XYZ file of C-alpha atoms in Angstrom:
68
model
C 0.000 0.000 0.000
C 2.784 2.424 0.891
C 4.564 1.872 -2.413
C 1.293 2.332 -4.293
C 0.765 5.700 -2.570
C 4.355 6.716 -3.282
C 4.178 5.967 -6.986
C 0.605 6.981 -7.707
C 0.941 10.362 -5.962
C 4.694 10.918 -6.378
C 5.060 11.104 -2.591
C 8.056 10.385 -0.407
C 7.903 7.299 1.765
C 7.351 9.450 4.866
C 4.438 11.251 3.223
C 2.855 7.952 2.224
C 3.207 6.537 5.749
C 1.707 9.673 7.279
C -1.247 9.537 4.905
C -1.744 5.804 5.488
C -1.745 6.364 9.271
C -4.192 9.236 8.882
C -2.017 11.795 10.670
C -1.826 15.482 9.896
C 1.578 17.121 9.561
C 1.008 18.715 12.953
C 0.285 15.340 14.576
C 3.307 13.716 12.945
C 5.537 16.612 14.044
C 4.177 16.396 17.601
C 4.884 12.663 17.769
C 8.474 13.242 16.679
C 9.011 16.367 18.758
C 9.816 18.859 16.011
C 8.179 21.980 14.622
C 5.744 21.475 11.750
C 8.019 23.492 9.457
C 10.929 21.168 10.281
C 8.751 18.120 9.735
C 7.686 19.428 6.319
C 11.323 19.854 5.239
C 12.157 16.334 6.369
C 9.057 14.804 4.801
C 9.684 16.350 1.393
C 13.356 15.302 1.475
C 14.839 18.801 1.709
C 16.464 18.009 5.069
C 18.071 14.679 5.926
C 17.017 13.008 9.165
C 20.583 12.685 10.356
C 21.716 10.778 13.447
C 19.832 13.026 15.887
C 16.350 12.810 14.392
C 16.354 9.301 12.946
C 15.838 7.551 16.322
C 12.950 9.918 17.122
C 11.232 9.101 13.835
C 11.782 5.369 14.327
C 10.338 5.540 17.850
C 7.330 7.540 16.674
C 6.599 5.046 13.877
C 7.001 2.098 16.239
C 4.764 3.751 18.844
C 2.117 4.437 16.211
C 2.302 0.828 14.995
C 1.912 -0.597 18.486
C -0.957 1.684 19.471
C -3.058 1.005 16.367
């Protein structure tokens, strides 16, 4: 499903996951602990996650998977 969303809408993987989970950008940013503007830059690929943010994103995705 994620790959279908990525290719059919020309979305990044993060955008497809967020859509599939039904989260707004604000909710996704809150879960990760960053500003919405920062989240947008990361989601569209302008800014790399880097070693500081990658664990936060992984934890947020895992938390979302376990709670749903």
